[in-house]
Amino acid sequence: MMAPSPKTISRLGAACAVLSLGFLATAVASIGPDIEIAQRAIRFSQSTLTVSAGELVHYHNFDDVTHNLMVIGSDDVPQDQGLQRPGATVSYRFTASGTFEVRCAIHPKMKMTVTVRD
Amino acid sequence: MVSGSVTRVDILAGNTLRGRAQERSVMRAMRAAAMSMVAIGVLCASPANALPSFAMQTDQPCSACHVGAYGPRLTQFGRDFKLYGYVANDTKEHTLPISVMGEFSFTHIDKDQVAKALNNSNDNAAVDAISLFYAGKLFNKVGAFIEVAYDAVEKSLHWEDFDIRYAKEFKVFNSDAVIGATVNNSPSIGDLWDTKPAWSFPFVESSYQTSPSAEFIVDKLPSTVFGAGGYAMFDDTIYVELDLYGGLSHGVLRALGTEPLNGADSLDGPTVYWRANWQREWEEGRHYVSLGTLGSHTDVYPGGVQGFGSDAYTDVGFDATYQWTAKPELSTSDRLSVHLLFLQEAADLNASHLLAGTRPTASLTTTRAEVAYSFGATYTPTVQYFQTHGSTDLAFWQTPNGDPGSNGWIFEMDYVPWGKPDAPLSWLNGRFALQYTSYDKFDGARAGASDNNTLILSLNLALAANR
């Protein structure tokens, strides 16, 4: 059996590198950079947020009281993420495009609008 | 309270009314007035406070809603909770939001009073009231704050606070708005700013303390009227409210355990109550300011006697609130709370002038300024200066010289060990309070005013039945 030529090895190596980069890029694109939102003084650190579909948003409760996280889409049906004790973090991945309202059921003025792009 | 409110039943005892039937009527009215004075005293003695059923419904400590971890003085979240109709919740299923509250006091007055069947001449200890509340969500966006109180001194049951409200969010000119409706039995019961009259300081009172006689009509209407209104908060900045009330018949009031206004008065047409406020927060809620105005108009048949016209009372007031929170992310943060109130009443005494020879008009003005500082939502000292003055009228005010004026200071220290995130029991809260009222002038007289100086030691316990 003939040993592969250095040129062939180089080509295979390049192909593997390209494939690896491709997989990595795909993986990164599907996860996206995480976004951090603080819940402090009974308000969100941002009142509006724009993310790409698939991005993960972390909500950190810096208050000494319990919060709740509700994600409300165009169907107007709240997705209750449950209670969030002081110091706790709740993460939510926005997978579908559209406009969402994120609220705390306990603190009615605590709300933010999240726009999710494809 | 030992001394009561201005009772225009006295008007009926004037020279205008004659005849045995009328005298019997006067005696009945006077008895009713005496009962009403006690009832009003009890009503005033129990401004509703932090209710653990709200805490259970929202999974929040009392300190989230109340300065000093005990009501009624509200934080911004407390105001929001009320604005949105008592329905905010932790999305869990709970049993009915029932709370029970007990009020206990010991009262010492500088000068001994006249001993009566129900009290010693001084140093009276009392179970002032035991109250039962429905306080929380009724259904959907409808919430309720309803109180039935047992007066353990008079041994009588009566309705007290009643407020059912609905609130919903809207967009108005692209800005957020909360619009609500309320059905209630007390002008200002829905107030968010703890100024007048349902929620104003002092929050600790006892059944046996002395109090100045002169009161504003808007202070005397609670539980004697029933009405409805609407309110709106625009862009979390501008608040407006308008309510209309009708007087309940004397029979209905007695069935509810309450005496009519001044013992025998009845309303001539609806009472109008209005409120408008501007508010703003800075630095994530570290600073809060509110400036407001309020007022009411009430037409009254003194003694319930018709045919001589009616007396017209118009109250107009202005108030201001400033709150500073050291660490807005902590419900147990140190908080400063400053409240100012200026309230003026103008009365056209058309009927009383004819019936009892009062002057044709009367006026009453009060100014109050108070500062409270809550240390860690546990120790909360408050000091208030109050001054009331008005037109002199021997036939109208129940004071020795016809001057309704009183002024002085109130010092209060509250200790609230629970009601915070680290409290061992979230369904229980209590407040120990020591209060001293010092009068420079009492019922128009400076001489002997300090005889009415009053020391109250109070314990207030509240627990929730809902889980």
Coordinates of C-alpha atoms in Angstrom, one line a residue:
Chain A
M1 CA 0.0 0.0 0.0
M2 CA 1.3 3.3 -1.0
A3 CA 1.8 5.9 1.7
P4 CA -0.2 9.0 1.1
S5 CA 1.7 11.8 -0.3
P6 CA 2.4 14.9 1.8
K7 CA 0.1 16.8 -0.5
T8 CA -2.8 14.4 0.2
I9 CA -2.1 14.7 3.9
S10 CA -2.2 18.4 3.7
R11 CA -5.5 18.3 1.8
L12 CA -7.1 15.9 4.3
G13 CA -5.8 18.1 7.1
A14 CA -7.3 21.2 5.6
A15 CA -10.6 19.4 4.9
C16 CA -10.8 18.3 8.6
A17 CA -9.9 21.8 9.8
V18 CA -12.6 23.3 7.6
L19 CA -15.2 20.7 8.8
S20 CA -14.2 21.3 12.4
L21 CA -14.5 25.1 12.0
G22 CA -17.8 24.6 10.3
F23 CA -19.2 22.4 13.1
L24 CA -17.9 24.9 15.7
A25 CA -19.4 27.8 13.9
T26 CA -22.7 26.0 13.6
A27 CA -22.6 25.2 17.3
V28 CA -21.8 28.7 18.3
A29 CA -24.5 30.1 16.0
S30 CA -27.0 27.8 17.5
I31 CA -26.1 28.8 21.1
G32 CA -25.1 32.4 20.7
P33 CA -23.6 34.5 23.4
D34 CA -25.5 34.4 26.6
I35 CA -27.2 37.6 27.8
E36 CA -27.3 38.6 31.4
I37 CA -30.2 40.5 32.9
A38 CA -30.2 41.7 36.5
Q39 CA -33.4 41.9 38.6
R40 CA -32.5 44.6 41.1
A41 CA -34.7 47.0 43.1
I42 CA -37.8 45.3 41.7
R43 CA -37.0 46.1 38.1
F44 CA -35.2 44.6 35.2
S45 CA -31.8 46.1 34.3
Q46 CA -33.2 46.6 30.7
S47 CA -36.7 47.4 29.7
T48 CA -36.1 46.2 26.1
L49 CA -33.9 43.6 24.6
T50 CA -33.2 42.2 21.1
V51 CA -31.9 38.7 20.7
S52 CA -31.5 36.2 18.0
A53 CA -33.5 33.0 17.9
G54 CA -31.9 30.4 20.1
E55 CA -30.1 32.8 22.4
L56 CA -30.1 32.2 26.1
V57 CA -31.0 34.9 28.6
H58 CA -30.0 34.6 32.2
Y59 CA -32.1 36.4 34.8
H60 CA -30.3 37.0 38.1
N61 CA -32.3 38.0 41.2
F62 CA -30.2 40.4 43.1
D63 CA -33.1 41.4 45.4
D64 CA -33.8 40.0 48.8
V65 CA -37.3 39.1 47.8
T66 CA -38.7 36.3 45.6
H67 CA -39.4 37.0 42.0
N68 CA -41.2 35.1 39.3
L69 CA -40.6 35.0 35.6
M70 CA -43.4 34.8 33.0
V71 CA -42.7 34.8 29.3
I72 CA -45.7 35.9 27.3
G73 CA -45.7 35.6 23.5
S74 CA -48.2 36.6 20.8
D75 CA -50.6 33.9 21.9
D76 CA -50.9 35.8 25.2
V77 CA -50.4 32.6 27.2
P78 CA -47.9 33.1 30.0
Q79 CA -45.1 30.5 30.2
D80 CA -44.5 30.4 33.9
Q81 CA -40.9 29.8 34.8
G82 CA -41.7 29.5 38.4
L83 CA -40.4 31.3 41.5
Q84 CA -37.0 32.7 41.7
R85 CA -35.6 33.0 45.2
P86 CA -33.2 35.7 46.2
G87 CA -29.8 35.1 44.6
A88 CA -31.2 32.6 42.1
T89 CA -30.8 32.7 38.4
V90 CA -33.4 31.6 35.9
S91 CA -32.4 31.1 32.2
Y92 CA -34.7 31.1 29.3
R93 CA -33.9 30.3 25.7
F94 CA -35.9 32.3 23.1
T95 CA -36.2 29.8 20.3
A96 CA -38.9 31.4 18.1
S97 CA -38.9 34.7 16.5
G98 CA -41.4 37.4 17.6
T99 CA -42.0 39.8 20.4
F100 CA -42.2 38.6 23.9
E101 CA -43.1 40.3 27.2
V102 CA -41.2 39.1 30.3
R103 CA -42.9 39.9 33.5
C104 CA -42.9 39.1 37.2
A105 CA -46.3 37.9 38.4
I106 CA -45.5 39.2 41.9
H107 CA -44.4 42.7 40.9
P108 CA -46.7 44.0 38.3
K109 CA -44.6 46.9 37.1
M110 CA -41.6 44.6 36.5
K111 CA -41.6 43.9 32.8
M112 CA -39.4 44.0 29.7
T113 CA -40.0 43.5 26.0
V114 CA -37.8 41.0 24.2
T115 CA -37.7 41.0 20.4
V116 CA -36.4 37.8 18.9
R117 CA -35.0 37.8 15.4
D118 CA -34.4 34.8 13.1
Chain B
M1 CA -61.3 57.6 72.4
V2 CA -62.8 59.2 75.4
S3 CA -63.7 62.4 73.7
G4 CA -65.4 62.1 70.4
S5 CA -65.9 63.9 67.2
V6 CA -68.0 67.0 66.6
T7 CA -71.6 65.8 67.0
R8 CA -74.1 68.1 65.3
V9 CA -76.7 66.4 67.4
D10 CA -76.1 69.3 69.7
I11 CA -77.6 71.5 67.1
L12 CA -80.9 69.7 67.7
A13 CA -80.7 70.6 71.3
G14 CA -80.7 74.3 70.5
N15 CA -83.6 76.7 70.9
T16 CA -85.0 76.1 67.5
L17 CA -86.5 72.7 68.2
R18 CA -89.4 72.4 70.7
G19 CA -92.0 69.9 71.7
R20 CA -91.9 66.6 73.6
A21 CA -91.6 64.5 70.5
Q22 CA -88.7 66.5 69.4
E23 CA -87.1 66.3 72.8
R24 CA -87.4 62.5 72.7
S25 CA -85.8 62.6 69.3
V26 CA -83.0 64.7 70.7
M27 CA -82.4 62.2 73.5
R28 CA -82.4 59.3 71.1
A29 CA -80.0 61.2 68.9
M30 CA -77.8 62.1 71.8
R31 CA -77.6 58.5 72.8
A32 CA -76.8 57.6 69.3
A33 CA -74.2 60.3 69.2
A34 CA -72.5 58.9 72.3
M35 CA -72.5 55.4 70.7
S36 CA -71.2 56.8 67.5
M37 CA -68.4 58.6 69.3
V38 CA -67.2 55.3 70.7
A39 CA -67.7 53.7 67.3
I40 CA -65.7 56.4 65.6
G41 CA -63.1 56.0 68.2
V42 CA -62.8 52.3 67.5
L43 CA -62.8 52.9 63.8
C44 CA -60.0 55.4 64.2
A45 CA -58.3 53.0 66.6
S46 CA -57.7 50.4 64.0
P47 CA -56.3 51.5 60.7
A48 CA -55.7 48.2 58.9
N49 CA -52.1 47.2 58.8
A50 CA -49.7 44.8 57.1
L51 CA -51.7 41.7 56.4
P52 CA -49.9 38.4 56.3
S53 CA -52.5 37.1 53.8
F54 CA -51.1 39.5 51.3
A55 CA -47.6 38.2 52.2
M56 CA -48.7 34.6 51.7
Q57 CA -50.3 35.3 48.4
T58 CA -47.3 37.1 47.0
D59 CA -44.5 35.2 48.7
Q60 CA -43.2 38.5 49.9
P61 CA -42.3 39.6 53.4
C62 CA -44.2 42.5 54.9
S63 CA -41.1 44.6 54.5
A64 CA -41.5 44.5 50.7
C65 CA -44.8 46.5 50.9
H66 CA -44.5 48.5 54.2
V67 CA -41.9 50.9 55.6
G68 CA -40.9 49.4 58.9
A69 CA -42.2 45.9 57.9
Y70 CA -45.6 46.8 59.2
G71 CA -48.5 48.8 57.7
P72 CA -50.0 50.9 56.6
R73 CA -47.1 53.2 55.4
L74 CA -46.4 51.9 51.9
T75 CA -43.3 51.4 49.9
Q76 CA -43.3 51.7 46.1
F77 CA -44.1 48.0 45.7
G78 CA -46.9 48.3 48.3
R79 CA -48.4 51.2 46.3
D80 CA -48.2 49.1 43.1
F81 CA -49.8 46.1 44.7
K82 CA -52.7 48.2 45.8
L83 CA -52.9 50.1 42.5
Y84 CA -53.2 46.7 40.6
G85 CA -56.1 45.6 42.8
Y86 CA -54.5 43.3 45.5
V87 CA -54.2 40.5 42.9
A88 CA -50.5 40.1 42.3
N89 CA -49.4 36.7 43.3
D90 CA -46.8 34.0 43.2
T91 CA -48.8 31.9 40.7
K92 CA -49.3 29.1 43.2
E93 CA -52.6 27.9 44.5
H94 CA -53.5 29.2 47.9
T95 CA -56.4 28.9 50.2
L96 CA -58.6 31.9 50.9
P97 CA -56.6 35.0 51.9
I98 CA -57.9 35.4 55.4
S99 CA -56.1 37.3 58.1
V100 CA -56.8 37.8 61.8
M101 CA -55.5 40.8 63.7
G102 CA -55.5 41.6 67.4
E103 CA -54.9 45.0 68.9
F104 CA -53.9 45.5 72.5
S105 CA -53.1 48.6 74.4
F106 CA -52.2 50.3 77.7
T107 CA -53.1 54.0 77.9
H108 CA -52.0 56.6 80.4
I109 CA -53.3 60.1 80.3
D110 CA -51.6 62.9 82.2
K111 CA -54.7 63.8 84.1
D112 CA -57.2 61.3 85.3
Q113 CA -60.5 61.1 83.4
V114 CA -63.9 60.4 84.6
A115 CA -64.2 56.8 85.4
K116 CA -67.0 55.0 83.5
A117 CA -68.5 51.6 83.4
L118 CA -66.0 50.5 80.8
N119 CA -62.9 52.1 82.0
N120 CA -60.9 53.3 85.0
S121 CA -60.1 56.9 85.5
N122 CA -56.6 56.2 84.1
D123 CA -54.1 53.6 83.1
N124 CA -56.4 51.4 81.1
A125 CA -55.4 48.2 79.5
A126 CA -57.5 46.9 76.7
V127 CA -58.0 44.4 74.0
D128 CA -59.1 47.1 71.6
A129 CA -60.2 45.0 68.7
I130 CA -60.1 41.6 67.0
S131 CA -60.4 41.9 63.3
L132 CA -61.1 39.4 60.5
F133 CA -59.9 40.3 57.0
Y134 CA -60.5 38.9 53.5
A135 CA -57.4 40.5 52.0
G136 CA -56.2 39.3 48.6
K137 CA -57.3 38.1 45.3
L138 CA -61.0 37.3 44.7
F139 CA -60.8 36.1 41.1
N140 CA -59.0 37.1 37.9
K141 CA -58.1 40.7 38.3
V142 CA -60.5 41.4 41.1
G143 CA -59.1 41.8 44.6
A144 CA -60.6 42.6 48.0
F145 CA -59.7 44.2 51.2
I146 CA -62.6 43.6 53.6
E147 CA -62.5 43.9 57.4
V148 CA -65.0 43.0 60.0
A149 CA -64.0 44.1 63.5
Y150 CA -65.1 43.0 67.0
D151 CA -64.8 45.9 69.4
A152 CA -63.6 44.0 72.5
V153 CA -64.2 47.1 74.7
E154 CA -67.8 47.8 73.6
K155 CA -68.3 44.1 72.8
S156 CA -69.9 44.8 69.4
L157 CA -69.2 43.6 65.9
H158 CA -69.1 46.0 63.0
W159 CA -68.0 46.3 59.5
E160 CA -65.0 48.4 58.9
D161 CA -62.9 48.5 55.7
F162 CA -64.5 47.4 52.5
D163 CA -62.7 47.8 49.2
I164 CA -63.2 45.6 46.1
R165 CA -61.2 46.7 43.1
Y166 CA -60.4 45.7 39.6
A167 CA -57.5 47.0 37.6
K168 CA -56.2 46.5 34.1
E169 CA -53.3 47.7 32.0
F170 CA -53.9 49.8 28.9
K171 CA -51.8 51.7 26.4
V172 CA -52.8 55.4 26.3
F173 CA -51.0 57.5 23.7
N174 CA -48.3 54.8 23.6
S175 CA -47.7 55.0 27.3
D176 CA -48.5 52.4 30.0
A177 CA -51.6 53.1 32.0
V178 CA -53.4 51.2 34.8
I179 CA -57.1 51.9 35.0
G180 CA -59.2 50.6 37.8
A181 CA -62.6 50.5 39.4
T182 CA -63.4 50.3 43.1
V183 CA -66.4 49.7 45.2
N184 CA -65.8 50.8 48.8
N185 CA -67.2 52.3 52.0
S186 CA -64.6 55.0 52.8
P187 CA -63.4 58.0 50.8
S188 CA -59.6 57.6 50.6
I189 CA -59.5 53.9 51.5
G190 CA -57.8 53.3 48.1
D191 CA -55.2 56.0 48.7
L192 CA -51.6 55.1 48.0
W193 CA -49.9 57.8 50.0
D194 CA -50.9 57.3 53.6
T195 CA -52.0 60.8 54.2
K196 CA -55.8 61.3 54.6
P197 CA -57.9 60.0 56.2
A198 CA -58.0 56.2 56.1
W199 CA -54.3 55.6 56.4
S200 CA -52.8 58.6 58.0
F201 CA -50.4 58.6 61.0
P202 CA -50.7 57.9 63.9
F203 CA -51.2 54.3 63.2
V204 CA -51.4 53.4 66.9
E205 CA -54.5 54.5 68.8
S206 CA -56.3 53.1 71.7
S207 CA -59.9 53.0 72.8
Y208 CA -59.1 55.1 75.9
Q209 CA -57.0 57.9 74.6
T210 CA -58.2 61.5 74.5
S211 CA -58.4 63.2 71.1
P212 CA -59.4 66.6 69.9
S213 CA -63.1 67.0 69.1
A214 CA -62.9 68.8 65.7
E215 CA -62.8 66.4 62.8
F216 CA -63.1 66.8 59.1
I217 CA -66.1 65.5 57.4
V218 CA -64.0 63.2 55.3
D219 CA -62.6 61.7 58.5
K220 CA -66.1 60.9 59.7
L221 CA -67.5 59.3 56.6
P222 CA -65.8 55.9 56.6
S223 CA -68.2 53.0 57.1
T224 CA -71.2 55.3 57.0
V225 CA -71.2 55.5 53.2
F226 CA -71.0 53.2 50.3
G227 CA -69.9 54.0 46.8
A228 CA -67.9 53.4 43.7
G229 CA -65.3 55.1 41.6
G230 CA -62.6 54.9 39.1
Y231 CA -58.9 55.6 39.1
A232 CA -56.0 55.6 36.6
M233 CA -52.3 55.8 36.8
F234 CA -50.7 57.2 33.6
D235 CA -47.1 56.4 32.7
D236 CA -46.5 55.6 36.4
T237 CA -46.5 59.3 36.9
I238 CA -50.0 60.8 37.0
Y239 CA -52.7 59.4 39.2
V240 CA -56.3 60.5 39.2
E241 CA -59.3 59.1 41.1
L242 CA -63.0 60.0 41.4
D243 CA -65.5 58.3 43.7
L244 CA -69.2 58.9 44.4
Y245 CA -70.8 57.8 47.7
G246 CA -74.3 57.6 49.0
G247 CA -75.2 57.6 52.6
L248 CA -76.5 54.3 54.0
S249 CA -79.8 54.3 55.8
H250 CA -79.6 54.4 59.6
G251 CA -81.2 50.9 59.7
V252 CA -78.6 49.5 57.4
L253 CA -75.8 51.1 59.4
R254 CA -77.1 49.7 62.6
A255 CA -77.4 46.3 61.0
L256 CA -73.7 46.6 60.1
G257 CA -72.8 47.6 63.6
T258 CA -72.1 51.2 62.8
E259 CA -73.7 54.4 63.8
P260 CA -74.8 57.1 61.4
L261 CA -72.7 60.1 60.7
N262 CA -72.5 62.2 63.9
G263 CA -75.0 59.8 65.4
A264 CA -78.1 61.1 63.6
D265 CA -77.0 63.0 60.4
S266 CA -78.0 61.8 57.0
L267 CA -76.6 62.7 53.6
D268 CA -78.3 65.0 51.1
G269 CA -77.2 63.5 47.8
P270 CA -74.0 61.9 46.8
T271 CA -70.6 62.6 48.3
V272 CA -67.8 63.3 45.8
Y273 CA -64.2 62.4 46.6
W274 CA -61.3 63.1 44.3
R275 CA -57.6 62.6 44.3
A276 CA -54.8 63.5 41.9
N277 CA -51.1 62.9 42.3
W278 CA -47.8 63.3 40.5
Q279 CA -45.1 60.9 41.4
R280 CA -41.6 60.1 40.3
E281 CA -38.7 57.8 41.2
W282 CA -35.0 58.4 40.8
E283 CA -31.9 56.2 41.0
E284 CA -33.7 52.9 40.8
G285 CA -36.1 53.9 43.5
R286 CA -33.6 55.3 45.9
H287 CA -35.6 58.6 45.8
Y288 CA -39.3 58.9 45.5
V289 CA -41.4 62.0 45.4
S290 CA -45.2 62.5 45.2
L291 CA -47.2 65.7 45.2
G292 CA -50.9 65.5 45.4
T293 CA -54.2 67.1 46.0
L294 CA -57.4 65.6 47.4
G295 CA -60.9 66.7 48.3
S296 CA -64.5 65.9 48.9
H297 CA -67.9 67.5 48.9
T298 CA -70.7 66.4 51.2
D299 CA -74.2 67.7 51.8
V300 CA -75.6 66.8 55.2
Y301 CA -79.0 67.0 56.9
P302 CA -78.0 67.7 60.5
G303 CA -79.8 65.3 62.8
G304 CA -81.4 63.9 59.7
V305 CA -83.9 66.8 59.8
Q306 CA -85.1 67.8 56.3
G307 CA -87.0 70.9 55.3
F308 CA -84.4 73.4 56.4
G309 CA -81.9 72.8 53.7
S310 CA -78.6 71.1 54.3
D311 CA -75.1 71.9 55.4
A312 CA -72.5 71.7 52.7
Y313 CA -68.9 70.7 53.5
T314 CA -66.1 71.0 51.0
D315 CA -62.6 69.6 51.9
V316 CA -59.6 70.5 49.8
G317 CA -56.1 69.4 50.6
F318 CA -52.6 69.1 49.3
D319 CA -50.0 66.5 50.3
A320 CA -46.4 65.6 49.6
T321 CA -44.4 62.5 50.2
Y322 CA -40.7 62.0 50.0
Q323 CA -39.1 58.5 50.6
W324 CA -35.4 57.6 50.5
T325 CA -34.3 54.0 50.5
A326 CA -30.6 53.4 51.2
K327 CA -30.5 50.1 49.3
P328 CA -33.5 49.7 47.0
E329 CA -32.6 46.0 46.3
L330 CA -33.2 45.2 50.0
S331 CA -36.7 45.2 51.5
T332 CA -35.0 45.5 54.9
S333 CA -33.1 48.6 53.8
D334 CA -33.1 51.7 56.0
R335 CA -35.8 54.1 54.8
L336 CA -36.7 57.7 55.3
S337 CA -40.3 58.6 54.9
V338 CA -41.5 62.2 55.0
H339 CA -45.2 63.2 54.7
L340 CA -46.8 66.7 54.6
L341 CA -50.5 67.4 54.6
F342 CA -52.5 70.6 54.4
L343 CA -56.2 70.2 54.5
Q344 CA -58.9 72.8 54.7
E345 CA -62.7 72.5 55.2
A346 CA -65.2 75.1 54.3
A347 CA -68.7 74.5 55.6
D348 CA -71.9 76.3 54.7
L349 CA -74.1 75.7 57.6
N350 CA -77.4 76.7 56.1
A351 CA -79.5 74.1 58.0
S352 CA -77.6 74.2 61.3
H353 CA -77.8 78.0 61.2
L354 CA -81.6 77.8 61.1
L355 CA -81.9 74.8 63.4
A356 CA -79.4 75.5 66.1
G357 CA -78.2 79.0 65.7
T358 CA -74.7 78.2 64.5
R359 CA -72.8 80.8 62.5
P360 CA -73.7 80.5 58.8
T361 CA -70.3 79.2 57.9
A362 CA -67.4 77.3 59.5
S363 CA -63.9 76.5 58.6
L364 CA -61.3 74.1 59.8
T365 CA -57.7 73.8 58.7
T366 CA -55.1 71.2 59.6
T367 CA -51.4 71.0 58.8
R368 CA -49.4 67.9 59.6
A369 CA -45.8 67.1 59.0
E370 CA -44.2 63.8 59.9
V371 CA -40.8 62.2 59.5
A372 CA -40.2 58.5 60.0
Y373 CA -36.9 56.6 59.7
S374 CA -36.9 52.9 59.6
F375 CA -33.7 51.2 60.7
G376 CA -33.5 47.8 59.0
A377 CA -37.3 47.6 58.8
T378 CA -37.1 46.8 62.5
Y379 CA -37.0 50.0 64.6
T380 CA -39.0 52.9 63.2
P381 CA -39.2 56.1 65.1
T382 CA -41.8 58.7 63.8
V383 CA -42.3 62.3 64.9
Q384 CA -45.3 64.4 63.7
Y385 CA -46.2 68.0 64.3
F386 CA -49.9 68.7 63.9
Q387 CA -51.8 72.0 64.0
T388 CA -55.6 72.4 63.6
H389 CA -57.4 75.7 63.7
G390 CA -60.7 77.0 62.6
S391 CA -63.5 79.5 63.0
T392 CA -64.9 80.0 66.5
D393 CA -68.5 78.8 67.0
L394 CA -69.8 77.8 70.4
A395 CA -72.9 76.3 68.9
F396 CA -71.1 74.2 66.4
W397 CA -67.8 72.8 67.8
Q398 CA -67.9 70.8 71.0
T399 CA -65.2 72.7 72.7
P400 CA -65.5 74.9 75.9
N401 CA -64.8 78.2 74.1
G402 CA -66.0 77.3 70.6
D403 CA -62.5 77.2 69.3
P404 CA -61.7 73.9 67.4
G405 CA -58.0 74.4 67.5
S406 CA -55.5 71.9 68.7
N407 CA -51.8 71.4 68.1
G408 CA -48.9 69.4 69.4
W409 CA -46.5 66.6 68.7
I410 CA -46.7 62.8 68.4
F411 CA -43.6 60.7 69.0
E412 CA -43.8 57.0 68.3
M413 CA -41.3 54.2 68.3
D414 CA -42.2 51.0 66.5
Y415 CA -40.4 47.7 66.9
V416 CA -41.3 45.0 64.4
P417 CA -39.2 41.8 65.0
W418 CA -40.7 39.8 62.1
G419 CA -42.2 40.5 58.6
K420 CA -38.8 40.3 56.9
P421 CA -37.1 37.8 54.6
D422 CA -35.4 36.0 57.4
A423 CA -38.5 35.9 59.7
P424 CA -39.2 32.4 61.1
L425 CA -42.9 32.5 60.2
S426 CA -44.1 34.3 57.1
W427 CA -47.7 34.0 58.2
L428 CA -47.2 36.0 61.4
N429 CA -46.2 39.5 62.1
G430 CA -46.5 41.9 65.0
R431 CA -45.7 45.4 66.1
F432 CA -44.8 46.7 69.5
A433 CA -45.2 50.5 69.7
L434 CA -44.7 53.2 72.3
Q435 CA -46.4 56.5 71.5
Y436 CA -46.5 59.8 73.3
T437 CA -48.8 62.7 72.3
S438 CA -48.0 66.1 73.6
Y439 CA -50.6 68.9 73.3
D440 CA -49.7 72.6 73.3
K441 CA -53.4 73.4 72.7
F442 CA -56.3 71.1 73.1
D443 CA -59.9 71.9 71.9
G444 CA -59.2 75.6 71.8
A445 CA -57.5 75.9 75.1
R446 CA -53.8 76.2 75.9
A447 CA -54.4 76.1 79.7
G448 CA -54.5 72.5 80.8
A449 CA -53.8 71.2 77.3
S450 CA -51.0 69.0 78.6
D451 CA -53.6 67.3 80.9
N452 CA -54.5 65.4 77.7
N453 CA -51.0 64.2 76.9
T454 CA -51.2 60.5 76.3
L455 CA -48.9 57.6 76.5
I456 CA -49.9 54.4 74.7
L457 CA -48.1 51.1 74.8
S458 CA -49.5 49.0 72.0
L459 CA -49.2 45.5 70.6
N460 CA -50.6 44.6 67.3
L461 CA -50.5 41.0 66.1
A462 CA -51.6 39.8 62.7
L463 CA -51.6 36.3 61.3
A464 CA -52.7 34.7 58.0
A465 CA -54.9 31.7 57.6
N466 CA -54.1 31.1 54.0
R467 CA -51.3 28.8 52.9

